């Protein structure tokens, strides 16, 4: 538990997978965590964070950035179309590009403001009803559609079904990214980030193992 421990485990997993040191980005998922815990992790030197809600992130990151101007925040949760502009101004990357309508909204606003966060396409690798994401069979076409819109797609993202072995999903996502010429793989959380690294993850999203359990009460 804690940032130091997770960084050690990450470095070990990189080495065991024959990956270059520093090739895996650690996203500290700060959603729902009290500000004191987030500030403590900032003080330890962590600069890359993940949030899953635009509103919540907008409520704390502009303030944190006054003290830590180089802090980066990635949106890792679903994005409603009406919050697209706000998200594009707040986050350095969006990990949940999951539908054509959102792709065109992002493209339109990018034209207007002249910039765009890095984008990961979320793939619903488990083909779960309740989960967002592009279906595996439609992913290649969607990547092409995003590229035709000039969107800066850097990789794919997945959240494996809770009741399945994550490795099958990590392997599938890696295969789809490779055949589309995408280098980024956003996969792996507290319970499985080492395994995700062995399958080529470039961005692990680790929350509770760094900050402790989230208290939704
Ligand atoms: C909350 C969240 C995480 C972090 O989960 P932990 O199990 O706390 O590491 C990772 N990815 C996404 C998309 C999340 O919403």
PDB file of C-alpha atoms and ligand atoms in Angstrom:
ATOM      1  CA  UNK A   1       0.000   0.000   0.000  1.00  0.00           C
ATOM      2  CA  UNK A   2       1.068   3.526  -0.671  1.00  0.00           C
ATOM      3  CA  UNK A   3       2.823   5.303  -3.498  1.00  0.00           C
ATOM      4  CA  UNK A   4       6.343   4.066  -2.725  1.00  0.00           C
ATOM      5  CA  UNK A   5       5.248   0.453  -2.596  1.00  0.00           C
ATOM      6  CA  UNK A   6       3.280   0.699  -5.844  1.00  0.00           C
ATOM      7  CA  UNK A   7       6.188   2.378  -7.642  1.00  0.00           C
ATOM      8  CA  UNK A   8       8.482  -0.428  -6.513  1.00  0.00           C
ATOM      9  CA  UNK A   9       6.052  -3.089  -7.693  1.00  0.00           C
ATOM     10  CA  UNK A  10       5.613  -1.263 -10.989  1.00  0.00           C
ATOM     11  CA  UNK A  11       9.373  -1.083 -11.579  1.00  0.00           C
ATOM     12  CA  UNK A  12       9.703  -4.790 -10.782  1.00  0.00           C
ATOM     13  CA  UNK A  13       6.880  -5.676 -13.175  1.00  0.00           C
ATOM     14  CA  UNK A  14       8.512  -3.555 -15.896  1.00  0.00           C
ATOM     15  CA  UNK A  15      11.813  -5.368 -15.396  1.00  0.00           C
ATOM     16  CA  UNK A  16      10.209  -8.815 -15.356  1.00  0.00           C
ATOM     17  CA  UNK A  17       8.358  -8.048 -18.574  1.00  0.00           C
ATOM     18  CA  UNK A  18      11.563  -6.831 -20.205  1.00  0.00           C
ATOM     19  CA  UNK A  19      10.121  -3.360 -20.490  1.00  0.00           C
ATOM     20  CA  UNK A  20      12.277  -0.243 -20.299  1.00  0.00           C
ATOM     21  CA  UNK A  21      12.302   1.512 -16.910  1.00  0.00           C
ATOM     22  CA  UNK A  22       9.763   4.335 -16.981  1.00  0.00           C
ATOM     23  CA  UNK A  23       7.858   2.928 -19.955  1.00  0.00           C
ATOM     24  CA  UNK A  24       4.728   2.460 -17.852  1.00  0.00           C
ATOM     25  CA  UNK A  25       2.911   5.593 -16.704  1.00  0.00           C
ATOM     26  CA  UNK A  26       1.408   5.395 -13.243  1.00  0.00           C
ATOM     27  CA  UNK A  27      -1.938   7.192 -13.060  1.00  0.00           C
ATOM     28  CA  UNK A  28      -2.842   7.755  -9.405  1.00  0.00           C
ATOM     29  CA  UNK A  29      -6.637   7.572  -9.387  1.00  0.00           C
ATOM     30  CA  UNK A  30      -7.695  10.237  -6.905  1.00  0.00           C
ATOM     31  CA  UNK A  31     -11.484  10.130  -7.374  1.00  0.00           C
ATOM     32  CA  UNK A  32     -13.482  10.371  -4.137  1.00  0.00           C
ATOM     33  CA  UNK A  33     -10.290  10.589  -2.052  1.00  0.00           C
ATOM     34  CA  UNK A  34     -10.053  13.374   0.538  1.00  0.00           C
ATOM     35  CA  UNK A  35      -7.910  16.324  -0.558  1.00  0.00           C
ATOM     36  CA  UNK A  36      -5.386  15.695   2.254  1.00  0.00           C
ATOM     37  CA  UNK A  37      -4.574  12.272   0.830  1.00  0.00           C
ATOM     38  CA  UNK A  38      -4.187  13.685  -2.670  1.00  0.00           C
ATOM     39  CA  UNK A  39      -1.966  16.502  -1.401  1.00  0.00           C
ATOM     40  CA  UNK A  40       0.201  13.975   0.448  1.00  0.00           C
ATOM     41  CA  UNK A  41       0.759  12.018  -2.770  1.00  0.00           C
ATOM     42  CA  UNK A  42       1.533  15.251  -4.659  1.00  0.00           C
ATOM     43  CA  UNK A  43       4.073  16.054  -1.940  1.00  0.00           C
ATOM     44  CA  UNK A  44       5.683  12.666  -2.536  1.00  0.00           C
ATOM     45  CA  UNK A  45       6.323  13.760  -6.106  1.00  0.00           C
ATOM     46  CA  UNK A  46       3.507  12.069  -8.024  1.00  0.00           C
ATOM     47  CA  UNK A  47       2.319  14.301 -10.887  1.00  0.00           C
ATOM     48  CA  UNK A  48      -0.062  12.156 -12.950  1.00  0.00           C
ATOM     49  CA  UNK A  49      -3.582  11.606 -11.644  1.00  0.00           C
ATOM     50  CA  UNK A  50      -6.869  10.144 -12.841  1.00  0.00           C
ATOM     51  CA  UNK A  51     -10.438  11.235 -12.180  1.00  0.00           C
ATOM     52  CA  UNK A  52     -13.643   9.668 -13.430  1.00  0.00           C
ATOM     53  CA  UNK A  53     -16.003  12.648 -13.160  1.00  0.00           C
ATOM     54  CA  UNK A  54     -15.612  16.039 -14.827  1.00  0.00           C
ATOM     55  CA  UNK A  55     -17.452  17.910 -12.075  1.00  0.00           C
ATOM     56  CA  UNK A  56     -15.416  16.411  -9.267  1.00  0.00           C
ATOM     57  CA  UNK A  57     -12.131  17.065 -11.061  1.00  0.00           C
ATOM     58  CA  UNK A  58     -13.146  20.653 -11.841  1.00  0.00           C
ATOM     59  CA  UNK A  59     -13.767  21.160  -8.135  1.00  0.00           C
ATOM     60  CA  UNK A  60     -10.245  20.326  -7.035  1.00  0.00           C
ATOM     61  CA  UNK A  61      -7.621  20.275  -9.793  1.00  0.00           C
ATOM     62  CA  UNK A  62      -7.552  23.983 -10.676  1.00  0.00           C
ATOM     63  CA  UNK A  63      -6.769  24.601  -6.983  1.00  0.00           C
ATOM     64  CA  UNK A  64      -4.112  21.878  -6.752  1.00  0.00           C
ATOM     65  CA  UNK A  65      -2.516  23.253  -9.910  1.00  0.00           C
ATOM     66  CA  UNK A  66      -1.921  26.595  -8.231  1.00  0.00           C
ATOM     67  CA  UNK A  67       0.524  24.808  -5.929  1.00  0.00           C
ATOM     68  CA  UNK A  68       1.610  22.084  -8.378  1.00  0.00           C
ATOM     69  CA  UNK A  69       1.414  23.649 -11.864  1.00  0.00           C
ATOM     70  CA  UNK A  70       2.922  20.568 -13.509  1.00  0.00           C
ATOM     71  CA  UNK A  71       0.254  18.181 -12.207  1.00  0.00           C
ATOM     72  CA  UNK A  72      -1.485  16.325 -15.006  1.00  0.00           C
ATOM     73  CA  UNK A  73      -4.968  14.860 -14.798  1.00  0.00           C
ATOM     74  CA  UNK A  74      -6.514  12.254 -17.057  1.00  0.00           C
ATOM     75  CA  UNK A  75     -10.239  11.602 -17.378  1.00  0.00           C
ATOM     76  CA  UNK A  76     -10.719   7.850 -16.993  1.00  0.00           C
ATOM     77  CA  UNK A  77     -14.517   7.729 -16.715  1.00  0.00           C
ATOM     78  CA  UNK A  78     -17.392   8.252 -19.154  1.00  0.00           C
ATOM     79  CA  UNK A  79     -17.819  11.706 -20.673  1.00  0.00           C
ATOM     80  CA  UNK A  80     -21.263  13.192 -21.311  1.00  0.00           C
ATOM     81  CA  UNK A  81     -21.388  15.166 -24.546  1.00  0.00           C
ATOM     82  CA  UNK A  82     -22.476  18.382 -22.819  1.00  0.00           C
ATOM     83  CA  UNK A  83     -19.277  18.355 -20.727  1.00  0.00           C
ATOM     84  CA  UNK A  84     -16.934  17.806 -23.661  1.00  0.00           C
ATOM     85  CA  UNK A  85     -15.538  21.330 -23.819  1.00  0.00           C
ATOM     86  CA  UNK A  86     -14.966  21.557 -20.075  1.00  0.00           C
ATOM     87  CA  UNK A  87     -13.224  18.170 -20.135  1.00  0.00           C
ATOM     88  CA  UNK A  88     -10.997  19.188 -23.025  1.00  0.00           C
ATOM     89  CA  UNK A  89      -9.898  22.276 -21.140  1.00  0.00           C
ATOM     90  CA  UNK A  90      -9.282  20.457 -17.866  1.00  0.00           C
ATOM     91  CA  UNK A  91      -7.654  17.131 -18.776  1.00  0.00           C
ATOM     92  CA  UNK A  92      -4.424  16.272 -20.589  1.00  0.00           C
ATOM     93  CA  UNK A  93      -5.894  12.974 -21.755  1.00  0.00           C
ATOM     94  CA  UNK A  94      -9.322  11.380 -22.109  1.00  0.00           C
ATOM     95  CA  UNK A  95      -9.358   7.589 -21.704  1.00  0.00           C
ATOM     96  CA  UNK A  96     -12.987   6.901 -22.444  1.00  0.00           C
ATOM     97  CA  UNK A  97     -13.703   7.908 -26.012  1.00  0.00           C
ATOM     98  CA  UNK A  98     -16.526   5.429 -26.477  1.00  0.00           C
ATOM     99  CA  UNK A  99     -18.894   6.575 -29.227  1.00  0.00           C
ATOM    100  CA  UNK A 100     -19.002   8.303 -32.619  1.00  0.00           C
ATOM    101  CA  UNK A 101     -21.063  11.224 -31.340  1.00  0.00           C
ATOM    102  CA  UNK A 102     -18.404  12.057 -28.755  1.00  0.00           C
ATOM    103  CA  UNK A 103     -15.677  11.772 -31.393  1.00  0.00           C
ATOM    104  CA  UNK A 104     -17.384  14.361 -33.587  1.00  0.00           C
ATOM    105  CA  UNK A 105     -18.025  16.681 -30.628  1.00  0.00           C
ATOM    106  CA  UNK A 106     -14.343  16.510 -29.653  1.00  0.00           C
ATOM    107  CA  UNK A 107     -13.258  17.104 -33.251  1.00  0.00           C
ATOM    108  CA  UNK A 108     -15.481  20.177 -33.572  1.00  0.00           C
ATOM    109  CA  UNK A 109     -14.260  21.723 -30.315  1.00  0.00           C
ATOM    110  CA  UNK A 110     -10.615  20.886 -31.107  1.00  0.00           C
ATOM    111  CA  UNK A 111     -10.972  22.893 -34.327  1.00  0.00           C
ATOM    112  CA  UNK A 112     -12.369  25.795 -32.357  1.00  0.00           C
ATOM    113  CA  UNK A 113      -9.862  25.904 -29.499  1.00  0.00           C
ATOM    114  CA  UNK A 114      -6.874  24.689 -31.486  1.00  0.00           C
ATOM    115  CA  UNK A 115      -5.890  21.905 -29.093  1.00  0.00           C
ATOM    116  CA  UNK A 116      -7.013  18.469 -28.031  1.00  0.00           C
ATOM    117  CA  UNK A 117      -6.104  16.135 -25.169  1.00  0.00           C
ATOM    118  CA  UNK A 118      -4.589  12.753 -26.008  1.00  0.00           C
ATOM    119  CA  UNK A 119      -7.374  10.265 -26.618  1.00  0.00           C
ATOM    120  CA  UNK A 120      -7.753   6.594 -25.726  1.00  0.00           C
ATOM    121  CA  UNK A 121     -10.620   4.648 -27.247  1.00  0.00           C
ATOM    122  CA  UNK A 122     -12.435   2.573 -24.653  1.00  0.00           C
ATOM    123  CA  UNK A 123     -13.114  -0.961 -25.872  1.00  0.00           C
ATOM    124  CA  UNK A 124     -15.824  -3.063 -24.242  1.00  0.00           C
ATOM    125  CA  UNK A 125     -13.686  -6.202 -24.417  1.00  0.00           C
ATOM    126  CA  UNK A 126     -16.150  -8.235 -22.348  1.00  0.00           C
ATOM    127  CA  UNK A 127     -19.094  -7.100 -24.508  1.00  0.00           C
ATOM    128  CA  UNK A 128     -20.981  -6.260 -21.326  1.00  0.00           C
ATOM    129  CA  UNK A 129     -24.439  -4.673 -21.674  1.00  0.00           C
ATOM    130  CA  UNK A 130     -23.946  -2.152 -18.877  1.00  0.00           C
ATOM    131  CA  UNK A 131     -20.417  -1.125 -19.816  1.00  0.00           C
ATOM    132  CA  UNK A 132     -19.399   1.707 -22.091  1.00  0.00           C
ATOM    133  CA  UNK A 133     -17.007   1.189 -24.951  1.00  0.00           C
ATOM    134  CA  UNK A 134     -16.754   0.229 -28.572  1.00  0.00           C
ATOM    135  CA  UNK A 135     -17.331  -3.462 -29.298  1.00  0.00           C
ATOM    136  CA  UNK A 136     -14.180  -5.346 -30.338  1.00  0.00           C
ATOM    137  CA  UNK A 137     -15.593  -6.093 -33.793  1.00  0.00           C
ATOM    138  CA  UNK A 138     -16.225  -2.379 -34.394  1.00  0.00           C
ATOM    139  CA  UNK A 139     -12.958  -1.050 -33.014  1.00  0.00           C
ATOM    140  CA  UNK A 140     -10.854  -1.014 -36.193  1.00  0.00           C
ATOM    141  CA  UNK A 141     -13.529   0.956 -38.040  1.00  0.00           C
ATOM    142  CA  UNK A 142     -13.902   3.396 -35.153  1.00  0.00           C
ATOM    143  CA  UNK A 143     -10.136   3.997 -34.984  1.00  0.00           C
ATOM    144  CA  UNK A 144     -10.229   4.806 -38.703  1.00  0.00           C
ATOM    145  CA  UNK A 145     -13.216   7.110 -38.203  1.00  0.00           C
ATOM    146  CA  UNK A 146     -11.382   9.011 -35.446  1.00  0.00           C
ATOM    147  CA  UNK A 147      -8.280   9.328 -37.592  1.00  0.00           C
ATOM    148  CA  UNK A 148     -10.367  10.692 -40.448  1.00  0.00           C
ATOM    149  CA  UNK A 149     -11.500  13.393 -37.998  1.00  0.00           C
ATOM    150  CA  UNK A 150      -7.816  14.151 -37.246  1.00  0.00           C
ATOM    151  CA  UNK A 151      -8.254  13.185 -33.606  1.00  0.00           C
ATOM    152  CA  UNK A 152      -5.064  12.482 -31.622  1.00  0.00           C
ATOM    153  CA  UNK A 153      -5.867   8.863 -30.755  1.00  0.00           C
ATOM    154  CA  UNK A 154      -2.898   7.476 -28.821  1.00  0.00           C
ATOM    155  CA  UNK A 155      -4.213   4.143 -27.643  1.00  0.00           C
ATOM    156  CA  UNK A 156      -6.940   1.830 -26.396  1.00  0.00           C
ATOM    157  CA  UNK A 157      -8.390   1.405 -22.913  1.00  0.00           C
ATOM    158  CA  UNK A 158     -10.361  -1.384 -21.249  1.00  0.00           C
ATOM    159  CA  UNK A 159     -11.936  -2.332 -17.941  1.00  0.00           C
ATOM    160  CA  UNK A 160     -12.185  -6.138 -17.837  1.00  0.00           C
ATOM    161  CA  UNK A 161     -15.366  -7.724 -16.442  1.00  0.00           C
ATOM    162  CA  UNK A 162     -15.023  -8.205 -12.665  1.00  0.00           C
ATOM    163  CA  UNK A 163     -15.754 -11.928 -12.817  1.00  0.00           C
ATOM    164  CA  UNK A 164     -13.321 -12.862 -15.579  1.00  0.00           C
ATOM    165  CA  UNK A 165      -9.578 -13.408 -15.827  1.00  0.00           C
ATOM    166  CA  UNK A 166      -8.233  -9.999 -16.829  1.00  0.00           C
ATOM    167  CA  UNK A 167      -5.328 -11.416 -18.838  1.00  0.00           C
ATOM    168  CA  UNK A 168      -7.594 -12.495 -21.713  1.00  0.00           C
ATOM    169  CA  UNK A 169      -8.862  -8.923 -21.980  1.00  0.00           C
ATOM    170  CA  UNK A 170      -5.400  -7.409 -21.720  1.00  0.00           C
ATOM    171  CA  UNK A 171      -4.165  -9.723 -24.478  1.00  0.00           C
ATOM    172  CA  UNK A 172      -7.121  -8.876 -26.719  1.00  0.00           C
ATOM    173  CA  UNK A 173      -6.671  -5.132 -26.219  1.00  0.00           C
ATOM    174  CA  UNK A 174      -2.939  -5.358 -26.947  1.00  0.00           C
ATOM    175  CA  UNK A 175      -3.630  -7.271 -30.139  1.00  0.00           C
ATOM    176  CA  UNK A 176      -6.193  -4.720 -31.325  1.00  0.00           C
ATOM    177  CA  UNK A 177      -3.871  -1.812 -30.547  1.00  0.00           C
ATOM    178  CA  UNK A 178      -0.978  -3.427 -32.426  1.00  0.00           C
ATOM    179  CA  UNK A 179      -2.974  -4.105 -35.554  1.00  0.00           C
ATOM    180  CA  UNK A 180      -4.141  -0.480 -35.559  1.00  0.00           C
ATOM    181  CA  UNK A 181      -0.658   0.915 -35.057  1.00  0.00           C
ATOM    182  CA  UNK A 182      -1.482   2.338 -31.622  1.00  0.00           C
ATOM    183  CA  UNK A 183       1.229   2.428 -28.923  1.00  0.00           C
ATOM    184  CA  UNK A 184      -0.866   3.349 -25.885  1.00  0.00           C
ATOM    185  CA  UNK A 185      -2.568   0.741 -23.703  1.00  0.00           C
ATOM    186  CA  UNK A 186      -4.544   2.012 -20.720  1.00  0.00           C
ATOM    187  CA  UNK A 187      -5.155  -1.120 -18.689  1.00  0.00           C
ATOM    188  CA  UNK A 188      -4.551  -2.446 -15.193  1.00  0.00           C
ATOM    189  CA  UNK A 189      -5.860  -1.262 -11.829  1.00  0.00           C
ATOM    190  CA  UNK A 190      -4.963  -1.925  -8.162  1.00  0.00           C
ATOM    191  CA  UNK A 191      -5.721  -5.634  -8.354  1.00  0.00           C
ATOM    192  CA  UNK A 192      -4.098  -6.463 -11.675  1.00  0.00           C
ATOM    193  CA  UNK A 193      -1.654  -3.764 -12.796  1.00  0.00           C
ATOM    194  CA  UNK A 194       1.374  -6.057 -12.752  1.00  0.00           C
ATOM    195  CA  UNK A 195      -0.371  -8.507 -15.028  1.00  0.00           C
ATOM    196  CA  UNK A 196      -1.426  -5.647 -17.311  1.00  0.00           C
ATOM    197  CA  UNK A 197       2.221  -4.562 -17.544  1.00  0.00           C
ATOM    198  CA  UNK A 198       3.219  -8.059 -18.633  1.00  0.00           C
ATOM    199  CA  UNK A 199       0.736  -7.655 -21.507  1.00  0.00           C
ATOM    200  CA  UNK A 200       2.156  -4.305 -22.566  1.00  0.00           C
ATOM    201  CA  UNK A 201       0.201  -1.721 -20.571  1.00  0.00           C
ATOM    202  CA  UNK A 202       1.592   1.804 -20.938  1.00  0.00           C
ATOM    203  CA  UNK A 203      -0.847   3.464 -18.498  1.00  0.00           C
ATOM    204  CA  UNK A 204      -1.913   1.714 -15.309  1.00  0.00           C
ATOM    205  CA  UNK A 205      -4.766   3.309 -13.362  1.00  0.00           C
ATOM    206  CA  UNK A 206      -4.195   2.638  -9.670  1.00  0.00           C
ATOM    207  CA  UNK A 207      -6.435   4.117  -6.978  1.00  0.00           C
ATOM    208  CA  UNK A 208      -7.093   2.255  -3.754  1.00  0.00           C
ATOM    209  CA  UNK A 209      -3.664   0.590  -3.620  1.00  0.00           C
ATOM    210  CA  UNK A 210      -2.093   4.062  -3.444  1.00  0.00           C
ATOM    211  CA  UNK A 211      -4.633   6.082  -1.461  1.00  0.00           C
ATOM    212  CA  UNK A 212      -6.503   3.430   0.527  1.00  0.00           C
ATOM    213  CA  UNK A 213     -10.109   2.389   0.089  1.00  0.00           C
ATOM    214  CA  UNK A 214     -12.531   4.976  -1.263  1.00  0.00           C
ATOM    215  CA  UNK A 215     -15.180   6.073   1.216  1.00  0.00           C
ATOM    216  CA  UNK A 216     -18.388   6.684  -0.732  1.00  0.00           C
ATOM    217  CA  UNK A 217     -20.353   7.294   2.457  1.00  0.00           C
TER     218      UNK A 217
HETATM  219  C1  LIG B   1     -11.683   3.889 -10.048  1.00  0.00           C
HETATM  220  C2  LIG B   1     -11.044   3.435 -11.292  1.00  0.00           C
HETATM  221  C3  LIG B   1      -9.764   2.861 -11.277  1.00  0.00           C
HETATM  222  C4  LIG B   1      -8.962   2.618 -10.017  1.00  0.00           C
HETATM  223  O1  LIG B   1      -9.471   1.508  -9.354  1.00  0.00           O
HETATM  224  P1  LIG B   1      -8.673   0.866  -8.092  1.00  0.00           P
HETATM  225  O2  LIG B   1      -9.240  -0.500  -8.012  1.00  0.00           O
HETATM  226  O3  LIG B   1      -8.974   1.718  -6.929  1.00  0.00           O
HETATM  227  O4  LIG B   1      -7.244   0.857  -8.440  1.00  0.00           O
HETATM  228  C5  LIG B   1      -9.204   2.506 -12.495  1.00  0.00           C
HETATM  229  N1  LIG B   1      -9.854   2.701 -13.662  1.00  0.00           N
HETATM  230  C6  LIG B   1     -11.072   3.255 -13.717  1.00  0.00           C
HETATM  231  C7  LIG B   1     -11.730   3.450 -15.037  1.00  0.00           C
HETATM  232  C8  LIG B   1     -11.719   3.628 -12.539  1.00  0.00           C
HETATM  233  O5  LIG B   1     -12.944   4.174 -12.612  1.00  0.00           O
END
